Amino acid sequence: MILDDLQLEPSGSLAGVRRAYATGEATRLPAIRYDPRHTEGVSAGSAGWVASSIYPVKDEEGRLVEAVVMHYEIGELARSEEELRAQNEALEAAVAERTAELSEHIRLLHAQQQAIRELSTPVIRLWEGILALPLIGVIDADRAAQIMENLLAAIVEQRASQVLLDVTGVPVIDTAAASHLFETVGAARLLGVHCIVVGISPKMAQTLVALDVDFTRVTTAPSLQEGLRLALARRAAGSAGSRAQAQG
Amino acid sequence: MGADDKSHEELVREVEALRRQVDALKVAARRYQAMVGNTALSVQVCDAAGRVVEVNQGFESCGSSASTWCVAT
């Protein structure tokens, strides 16, 4: 009974058949995968994709007497579409998986870069109120910004009054690197902190002179040890001045 | 004047006209059978109640015989 065939229901075909019977109008039915063996009383046949149309036949008074149902097999087409859809889904899943992997790698890389940046600009407390910032490697714009950020944070946190910028581990100080250093020194000065640049090698000094970089505004010392001695002397002088001021 | 009053000639003309109509119907039926029977499409004919009363050869080639689908008419 085509009017009660439950296989036609999910696709909306059964509603189409009933509408054709009720209105007497030809109706195209959606494509479905039909298995005749699921029909009551039918045990043979094989499942396949079909698209169907139903054409009601009416008598002279307009009453429906029969309906002609034509089925078009679309097995190959449906299978191709199904395979294409499955391939697309697999491809999209693979792309999504790979994207997730790459995102995770990028996140790890960023975390590692951040860790490297933090490790490459360690701020060490040498004495009460005296910090040391040993710089190792090339000082570019990104690194200079990181150095300044870390140093200023440490100055505030440690209530420092003096900082030793140790450039022993910096292979080259050119005009740009010197400019970054001056900016750092200037920013620290705004917080009331005195900076001493230590570790300038003879070769580096020659280069800076050749480049006409003016280091006269910055206190320098040949080594970290000498820089610390200067800082302690300055600290002692500051304390004595404060005491004299208090007594006077 | 009733049917009994028709002349022999009139009756002959009516019978011949009916015979022509029957012949035309037979031709139409054969044309229908030729088209539906030989098409590669699967065709079912259902009655007003939705029962399958006829299927074509294309339908049977899908693996189901007419006898399993069609109700006795």
mmCIF file of C-alpha atoms in Angstrom:
data_model
loop_
_atom_site.group_PDB
_atom_site.id
_atom_site.type_symbol
_atom_site.label_atom_id
_atom_site.label_comp_id
_atom_site.label_asym_id
_atom_site.label_seq_id
_atom_site.Cartn_x
_atom_site.Cartn_y
_atom_site.Cartn_z
ATOM 1 C CA MET A 1 0.000 0.000 0.000
ATOM 2 C CA ILE A 2 1.767 3.081 -1.242
ATOM 3 C CA LEU A 3 -0.352 5.278 1.031
ATOM 4 C CA ASP A 4 0.965 3.502 4.126
ATOM 5 C CA ASP A 5 4.568 2.737 3.104
ATOM 6 C CA LEU A 6 6.605 3.804 6.148
ATOM 7 C CA GLN A 7 9.863 3.786 4.143
ATOM 8 C CA LEU A 8 8.548 6.848 2.361
ATOM 9 C CA GLU A 9 7.832 8.764 5.549
ATOM 10 C CA PRO A 10 11.202 10.199 6.729
ATOM 11 C CA SER A 11 12.016 11.850 3.394
ATOM 12 C CA GLY A 12 8.584 13.424 3.071
ATOM 13 C CA SER A 13 7.703 11.181 0.120
ATOM 14 C CA LEU A 14 4.687 9.682 1.903
ATOM 15 C CA ALA A 15 3.232 13.171 2.416
ATOM 16 C CA GLY A 16 3.813 13.797 -1.308
ATOM 17 C CA VAL A 17 1.969 10.591 -2.253
ATOM 18 C CA ARG A 18 -0.968 11.429 0.010
ATOM 19 C CA ARG A 19 -1.076 14.978 -1.368
ATOM 20 C CA ALA A 20 -1.129 13.630 -4.954
ATOM 21 C CA TYR A 21 -4.011 11.296 -4.043
ATOM 22 C CA ALA A 22 -5.904 14.090 -2.279
ATOM 23 C CA THR A 23 -5.448 16.797 -4.915
ATOM 24 C CA GLY A 24 -5.140 14.677 -8.042
ATOM 25 C CA GLU A 25 -2.075 16.662 -9.061
ATOM 26 C CA ALA A 26 1.170 15.226 -10.389
ATOM 27 C CA THR A 27 3.814 15.374 -7.680
ATOM 28 C CA ARG A 28 7.564 14.902 -7.709
ATOM 29 C CA LEU A 29 8.827 12.946 -4.696
ATOM 30 C CA PRO A 30 12.209 13.442 -3.003
ATOM 31 C CA ALA A 31 15.033 10.986 -3.672
ATOM 32 C CA ILE A 32 15.226 8.181 -1.137
ATOM 33 C CA ARG A 33 17.150 4.991 -0.533
ATOM 34 C CA TYR A 34 14.477 2.363 -0.933
ATOM 35 C CA ASP A 35 14.690 -1.274 0.072
ATOM 36 C CA PRO A 36 11.762 -3.286 -1.312
ATOM 37 C CA ARG A 37 12.463 -6.083 1.176
ATOM 38 C CA HIS A 38 11.235 -3.778 3.941
ATOM 39 C CA THR A 39 7.852 -3.592 2.305
ATOM 40 C CA GLU A 40 5.196 -5.901 3.690
ATOM 41 C CA GLY A 41 4.834 -9.069 1.639
ATOM 42 C CA VAL A 42 7.970 -8.430 -0.458
ATOM 43 C CA SER A 43 11.073 -10.503 0.216
ATOM 44 C CA ALA A 44 13.075 -10.039 -2.975
ATOM 45 C CA GLY A 45 14.869 -7.129 -4.607
ATOM 46 C CA SER A 46 17.735 -4.932 -3.548
ATOM 47 C CA ALA A 47 18.086 -1.510 -1.984
ATOM 48 C CA GLY A 48 18.868 1.490 -4.142
ATOM 49 C CA TRP A 49 18.507 5.237 -4.509
ATOM 50 C CA VAL A 50 15.456 6.359 -6.448
ATOM 51 C CA ALA A 51 13.728 9.607 -7.270
ATOM 52 C CA SER A 52 10.037 9.252 -8.070
ATOM 53 C CA SER A 53 7.085 11.090 -9.554
ATOM 54 C CA ILE A 54 3.444 10.241 -9.110
ATOM 55 C CA TYR A 55 0.800 10.964 -11.781
ATOM 56 C CA PRO A 56 -2.842 10.542 -10.679
ATOM 57 C CA VAL A 57 -5.275 9.250 -13.338
ATOM 58 C CA LYS A 58 -8.823 10.609 -13.064
ATOM 59 C CA ASP A 59 -12.101 9.548 -14.610
ATOM 60 C CA GLU A 60 -14.364 11.855 -16.618
ATOM 61 C CA GLU A 61 -15.904 13.167 -13.412
ATOM 62 C CA GLY A 62 -12.523 14.022 -11.960
ATOM 63 C CA ARG A 63 -12.336 11.150 -9.466
ATOM 64 C CA LEU A 64 -8.960 9.553 -8.956
ATOM 65 C CA VAL A 65 -9.064 5.987 -10.187
ATOM 66 C CA GLU A 66 -5.396 5.146 -10.425
ATOM 67 C CA ALA A 67 -1.987 6.621 -9.882
ATOM 68 C CA VAL A 68 1.035 5.934 -12.028
ATOM 69 C CA VAL A 69 4.271 6.046 -10.071
ATOM 70 C CA MET A 70 7.510 6.339 -12.011
ATOM 71 C CA HIS A 71 10.841 5.660 -10.347
ATOM 72 C CA TYR A 72 14.191 6.898 -11.640
ATOM 73 C CA GLU A 73 17.220 5.035 -10.387
ATOM 74 C CA ILE A 74 19.908 7.458 -9.258
ATOM 75 C CA GLY A 75 22.151 4.924 -7.579
ATOM 76 C CA GLU A 76 25.476 5.956 -9.167
ATOM 77 C CA LEU A 77 24.783 9.652 -8.797
ATOM 78 C CA ALA A 78 23.714 9.292 -5.176
ATOM 79 C CA ARG A 79 26.708 7.095 -4.434
ATOM 80 C CA SER A 80 29.057 9.637 -6.029
ATOM 81 C CA GLU A 81 27.493 12.425 -4.006
ATOM 82 C CA GLU A 82 27.695 10.325 -0.874
ATOM 83 C CA GLU A 83 31.365 9.505 -1.518
ATOM 84 C CA LEU A 84 32.129 13.152 -2.266
ATOM 85 C CA ARG A 85 30.388 14.235 0.931
ATOM 86 C CA ALA A 86 32.307 11.612 2.929
ATOM 87 C CA GLN A 87 35.597 12.732 1.345
ATOM 88 C CA ASN A 88 34.809 16.364 2.121
ATOM 89 C CA GLU A 89 33.969 15.514 5.710
ATOM 90 C CA ALA A 90 37.199 13.526 6.081
ATOM 91 C CA LEU A 91 39.176 16.384 4.528
ATOM 92 C CA GLU A 92 37.560 18.961 6.789
ATOM 93 C CA ALA A 93 38.243 16.776 9.821
ATOM 94 C CA ALA A 94 41.895 16.379 8.783
ATOM 95 C CA VAL A 95 42.250 20.137 8.231
ATOM 96 C CA ALA A 96 40.638 20.863 11.603
ATOM 97 C CA GLU A 97 42.934 18.357 13.313
ATOM 98 C CA ARG A 98 46.038 19.790 11.619
ATOM 99 C CA THR A 99 44.932 23.347 12.439
ATOM 100 C CA ALA A 100 44.529 22.370 16.090
ATOM 101 C CA GLU A 101 48.015 20.802 16.073
ATOM 102 C CA LEU A 102 49.546 23.891 14.475
ATOM 103 C CA SER A 103 47.718 26.170 16.921
ATOM 104 C CA GLU A 104 49.119 24.131 19.789
ATOM 105 C CA HIS A 105 52.637 24.326 18.291
ATOM 106 C CA ILE A 106 52.300 28.080 17.856
ATOM 107 C CA ARG A 107 51.074 28.424 21.442
ATOM 108 C CA LEU A 108 54.061 26.380 22.661
ATOM 109 C CA LEU A 109 56.435 28.447 20.529
ATOM 110 C CA HIS A 110 55.035 31.669 21.963
ATOM 111 C CA ALA A 111 55.355 30.282 25.488
ATOM 112 C CA GLN A 112 58.947 29.211 24.778
ATOM 113 C CA GLN A 113 59.788 32.590 23.241
ATOM 114 C CA GLN A 114 58.336 34.302 26.295
ATOM 115 C CA ALA A 115 60.371 32.041 28.604
ATOM 116 C CA ILE A 116 63.533 32.687 26.584
ATOM 117 C CA ARG A 117 62.921 36.447 26.685
ATOM 118 C CA GLU A 118 62.408 36.359 30.431
ATOM 119 C CA LEU A 119 65.510 34.216 30.954
ATOM 120 C CA SER A 120 67.587 36.449 28.683
ATOM 121 C CA THR A 121 66.857 39.528 30.774
ATOM 122 C CA PRO A 122 67.315 38.425 34.375
ATOM 123 C CA VAL A 123 67.350 41.196 36.966
ATOM 124 C CA ILE A 124 69.571 40.294 39.939
ATOM 125 C CA ARG A 125 69.554 42.007 43.321
ATOM 126 C CA LEU A 126 73.238 42.612 44.205
ATOM 127 C CA TRP A 127 72.779 44.702 47.299
ATOM 128 C CA GLU A 128 70.002 46.469 49.073
ATOM 129 C CA GLY A 129 68.755 49.003 46.528
ATOM 130 C CA ILE A 130 71.275 47.889 43.899
ATOM 131 C CA LEU A 131 70.234 45.696 40.930
ATOM 132 C CA ALA A 132 72.292 44.138 38.162
ATOM 133 C CA LEU A 133 71.003 43.386 34.658
ATOM 134 C CA PRO A 134 73.447 41.133 32.813
ATOM 135 C CA LEU A 135 72.732 41.426 29.072
ATOM 136 C CA ILE A 136 73.711 38.548 26.828
ATOM 137 C CA GLY A 137 73.300 38.469 23.050
ATOM 138 C CA VAL A 138 72.190 41.004 20.494
ATOM 139 C CA ILE A 139 69.993 43.887 21.646
ATOM 140 C CA ASP A 140 67.310 44.494 19.060
ATOM 141 C CA ALA A 141 64.137 46.561 19.366
ATOM 142 C CA ASP A 142 61.977 43.678 20.692
ATOM 143 C CA ARG A 143 64.557 42.646 23.227
ATOM 144 C CA ALA A 144 65.164 46.242 24.279
ATOM 145 C CA ALA A 145 61.465 46.651 25.009
ATOM 146 C CA GLN A 146 61.524 43.423 27.059
ATOM 147 C CA ILE A 147 64.645 44.611 28.941
ATOM 148 C CA MET A 148 63.034 47.936 29.774
ATOM 149 C CA GLU A 149 59.771 46.331 30.888
ATOM 150 C CA ASN A 150 61.541 43.818 33.155
ATOM 151 C CA LEU A 151 63.952 46.351 34.573
ATOM 152 C CA LEU A 152 61.334 48.982 35.408
ATOM 153 C CA ALA A 153 59.132 46.336 37.048
ATOM 154 C CA ALA A 154 62.090 45.093 39.114
ATOM 155 C CA ILE A 155 63.048 48.648 40.117
ATOM 156 C CA VAL A 156 59.567 49.283 41.492
ATOM 157 C CA GLU A 157 59.311 45.868 43.113
ATOM 158 C CA GLN A 158 62.783 45.955 44.752
ATOM 159 C CA ARG A 159 62.697 49.686 45.504
ATOM 160 C CA ALA A 160 66.069 49.999 43.795
ATOM 161 C CA SER A 161 68.031 53.227 43.583
ATOM 162 C CA GLN A 162 70.871 52.032 41.349
ATOM 163 C CA VAL A 163 71.165 49.575 38.466
ATOM 164 C CA LEU A 164 74.249 48.053 36.880
ATOM 165 C CA LEU A 165 73.672 47.307 33.185
ATOM 166 C CA ASP A 166 76.276 44.676 32.362
ATOM 167 C CA VAL A 167 77.000 44.529 28.616
ATOM 168 C CA THR A 168 79.909 42.061 28.900
ATOM 169 C CA GLY A 169 77.853 39.427 27.077
ATOM 170 C CA VAL A 170 76.727 41.717 24.269
ATOM 171 C CA PRO A 171 78.800 40.983 21.161
ATOM 172 C CA VAL A 172 78.236 44.319 19.433
ATOM 173 C CA ILE A 173 76.835 47.668 20.445
ATOM 174 C CA ASP A 174 75.992 49.703 17.390
ATOM 175 C CA THR A 175 74.063 52.959 17.142
ATOM 176 C CA ALA A 176 70.681 51.240 17.438
ATOM 177 C CA ALA A 177 71.689 49.105 20.443
ATOM 178 C CA ALA A 178 73.215 52.161 22.131
ATOM 179 C CA SER A 179 70.009 54.077 21.512
ATOM 180 C CA HIS A 180 68.020 51.272 23.182
ATOM 181 C CA LEU A 181 70.389 51.357 26.147
ATOM 182 C CA PHE A 182 70.017 55.138 26.473
ATOM 183 C CA GLU A 183 66.242 54.799 26.427
ATOM 184 C CA THR A 184 66.418 52.230 29.229
ATOM 185 C CA VAL A 185 68.738 54.432 31.249
ATOM 186 C CA GLY A 186 66.440 57.428 30.654
ATOM 187 C CA ALA A 187 63.332 55.506 31.729
ATOM 188 C CA ALA A 188 65.092 54.319 34.895
ATOM 189 C CA ARG A 189 66.202 57.881 35.610
ATOM 190 C CA LEU A 190 62.569 59.019 35.497
ATOM 191 C CA LEU A 191 61.969 56.592 38.376
ATOM 192 C CA GLY A 192 64.841 58.239 40.280
ATOM 193 C CA VAL A 193 67.282 55.425 39.581
ATOM 194 C CA HIS A 194 70.924 55.878 38.653
ATOM 195 C CA CYS A 195 72.302 53.514 36.004
ATOM 196 C CA ILE A 196 75.882 52.412 35.531
ATOM 197 C CA VAL A 197 76.810 50.658 32.286
ATOM 198 C CA VAL A 198 79.557 48.109 32.974
ATOM 199 C CA GLY A 199 81.553 45.689 30.834
ATOM 200 C CA ILE A 200 82.224 47.822 27.762
ATOM 201 C CA SER A 201 85.126 46.073 26.053
ATOM 202 C CA PRO A 202 87.990 47.987 24.357
ATOM 203 C CA LYS A 203 86.754 46.860 20.942
ATOM 204 C CA MET A 204 83.214 47.990 21.765
ATOM 205 C CA ALA A 205 84.562 51.354 22.934
ATOM 206 C CA GLN A 206 86.412 51.780 19.641
ATOM 207 C CA THR A 207 83.256 51.030 17.684
ATOM 208 C CA LEU A 208 81.190 53.471 19.725
ATOM 209 C CA VAL A 209 83.748 56.203 19.212
ATOM 210 C CA ALA A 210 83.890 55.446 15.494
ATOM 211 C CA LEU A 211 80.086 55.673 15.361
ATOM 212 C CA ASP A 212 80.236 58.925 17.337
ATOM 213 C CA VAL A 213 77.890 57.591 19.995
ATOM 214 C CA ASP A 214 77.919 59.927 22.961
ATOM 215 C CA PHE A 215 78.228 57.914 26.180
ATOM 216 C CA THR A 216 79.224 60.888 28.315
ATOM 217 C CA ARG A 217 75.728 61.233 29.747
ATOM 218 C CA VAL A 218 75.941 57.725 31.188
ATOM 219 C CA THR A 219 78.148 56.529 34.048
ATOM 220 C CA THR A 220 80.322 53.645 32.893
ATOM 221 C CA ALA A 221 82.661 51.208 34.580
ATOM 222 C CA PRO A 222 85.051 48.681 33.061
ATOM 223 C CA SER A 223 83.719 45.688 35.038
ATOM 224 C CA LEU A 224 80.833 44.575 37.177
ATOM 225 C CA GLN A 225 83.089 44.599 40.224
ATOM 226 C CA GLU A 226 84.123 48.179 39.575
ATOM 227 C CA GLY A 227 80.543 49.145 38.872
ATOM 228 C CA LEU A 228 79.389 47.680 42.181
ATOM 229 C CA ARG A 229 82.176 49.549 43.976
ATOM 230 C CA LEU A 230 80.976 52.809 42.383
ATOM 231 C CA ALA A 231 77.385 52.068 43.291
ATOM 232 C CA LEU A 232 78.239 51.274 46.909
ATOM 233 C CA ALA A 233 80.323 54.456 47.173
ATOM 234 C CA ARG A 234 77.452 56.471 45.740
ATOM 235 C CA ARG A 235 75.072 54.752 48.154
ATOM 236 C CA ALA A 236 77.346 55.515 51.104
ATOM 237 C CA ALA A 237 77.674 59.126 49.985
ATOM 238 C CA GLY A 238 73.906 59.375 49.671
ATOM 239 C CA SER A 239 73.391 57.981 53.162
ATOM 240 C CA ALA A 240 75.999 60.377 54.636
ATOM 241 C CA GLY A 241 74.338 63.307 52.886
ATOM 242 C CA SER A 242 70.964 62.281 54.246
ATOM 243 C CA ARG A 243 72.350 62.013 57.772
ATOM 244 C CA ALA A 244 74.061 65.402 57.508
ATOM 245 C CA GLN A 245 70.851 66.915 56.218
ATOM 246 C CA ALA A 246 68.941 65.356 59.117
ATOM 247 C CA GLN A 247 71.467 66.646 61.672
ATOM 248 C CA GLY A 248 71.680 70.085 60.094
ATOM 249 C CA MET B 1 -38.841 6.601 -31.652
ATOM 250 C CA GLY B 2 -36.898 4.036 -29.448
ATOM 251 C CA ALA B 3 -33.799 1.907 -30.110
ATOM 252 C CA ASP B 4 -36.057 -0.796 -31.439
ATOM 253 C CA ASP B 5 -37.327 1.633 -34.000
ATOM 254 C CA LYS B 6 -33.829 2.225 -35.478
ATOM 255 C CA SER B 7 -33.404 1.087 -38.953
ATOM 256 C CA HIS B 8 -30.989 -1.653 -39.840
ATOM 257 C CA GLU B 9 -28.669 0.844 -41.508
ATOM 258 C CA GLU B 10 -28.560 3.080 -38.447
ATOM 259 C CA LEU B 11 -27.702 0.114 -36.244
ATOM 260 C CA VAL B 12 -24.922 -0.922 -38.593
ATOM 261 C CA ARG B 13 -23.476 2.628 -38.493
ATOM 262 C CA GLU B 14 -23.586 2.680 -34.669
ATOM 263 C CA VAL B 15 -21.926 -0.719 -34.431
ATOM 264 C CA GLU B 16 -19.229 0.333 -36.870
ATOM 265 C CA ALA B 17 -18.609 3.531 -34.915
ATOM 266 C CA LEU B 18 -18.329 1.539 -31.689
ATOM 267 C CA ARG B 19 -15.991 -0.928 -33.379
ATOM 268 C CA ARG B 20 -13.765 1.967 -34.530
ATOM 269 C CA GLN B 21 -13.702 3.301 -30.969
ATOM 270 C CA VAL B 22 -12.781 -0.117 -29.622
ATOM 271 C CA ASP B 23 -10.046 -0.443 -32.224
ATOM 272 C CA ALA B 24 -8.722 2.999 -31.303
ATOM 273 C CA LEU B 25 -8.755 2.023 -27.645
ATOM 274 C CA LYS B 26 -6.898 -1.193 -28.457
ATOM 275 C CA VAL B 27 -4.263 0.791 -30.354
ATOM 276 C CA ALA B 28 -3.988 3.241 -27.450
ATOM 277 C CA ALA B 29 -3.661 0.343 -25.022
ATOM 278 C CA ARG B 30 -0.961 -1.296 -27.149
ATOM 279 C CA ARG B 31 0.855 2.046 -27.438
ATOM 280 C CA TYR B 32 0.655 2.409 -23.655
ATOM 281 C CA GLN B 33 1.906 -1.161 -23.169
ATOM 282 C CA ALA B 34 4.745 -0.569 -25.636
ATOM 283 C CA MET B 35 5.850 2.592 -23.890
ATOM 284 C CA VAL B 36 5.478 1.469 -20.298
ATOM 285 C CA GLY B 37 6.588 -2.080 -20.945
ATOM 286 C CA ASN B 38 9.819 -1.161 -22.694
ATOM 287 C CA THR B 39 10.972 1.881 -20.799
ATOM 288 C CA ALA B 40 13.986 1.536 -18.508
ATOM 289 C CA LEU B 41 12.080 3.406 -15.851
ATOM 290 C CA SER B 42 10.344 1.518 -13.076
ATOM 291 C CA VAL B 43 6.616 2.091 -13.262
ATOM 292 C CA GLN B 44 3.945 1.114 -10.765
ATOM 293 C CA VAL B 45 0.237 1.590 -11.194
ATOM 294 C CA CYS B 46 -1.711 1.901 -7.967
ATOM 295 C CA ASP B 47 -5.458 1.853 -7.526
ATOM 296 C CA ALA B 48 -7.514 4.468 -5.716
ATOM 297 C CA ALA B 49 -6.786 2.778 -2.396
ATOM 298 C CA GLY B 50 -3.012 2.890 -3.012
ATOM 299 C CA ARG B 51 -2.624 -0.832 -3.739
ATOM 300 C CA VAL B 52 -0.198 -1.775 -6.493
ATOM 301 C CA VAL B 53 -2.150 -3.312 -9.358
ATOM 302 C CA GLU B 54 0.492 -3.389 -12.061
ATOM 303 C CA VAL B 55 4.226 -2.982 -12.471
ATOM 304 C CA ASN B 56 6.266 -2.852 -15.645
ATOM 305 C CA GLN B 57 9.288 -4.866 -16.719
ATOM 306 C CA GLY B 58 11.644 -2.103 -15.599
ATOM 307 C CA PHE B 59 10.266 -2.433 -12.118
ATOM 308 C CA GLU B 60 10.667 -6.202 -12.128
ATOM 309 C CA SER B 61 14.265 -5.875 -13.306
ATOM 310 C CA CYS B 62 15.066 -4.359 -9.922
ATOM 311 C CA GLY B 63 14.628 -7.806 -8.460
ATOM 312 C CA SER B 64 10.999 -7.925 -7.432
ATOM 313 C CA SER B 65 8.458 -9.842 -9.446
ATOM 314 C CA ALA B 66 5.082 -8.361 -10.222
ATOM 315 C CA SER B 67 3.358 -11.096 -8.281
ATOM 316 C CA THR B 68 4.979 -10.057 -5.010
ATOM 317 C CA TRP B 69 3.894 -6.446 -5.423
ATOM 318 C CA CYS B 70 0.570 -6.507 -7.135
ATOM 319 C CA VAL B 71 -2.755 -7.338 -5.571
ATOM 320 C CA ALA B 72 -5.077 -9.573 -7.563
ATOM 321 C CA THR B 73 -7.464 -7.479 -9.572
#
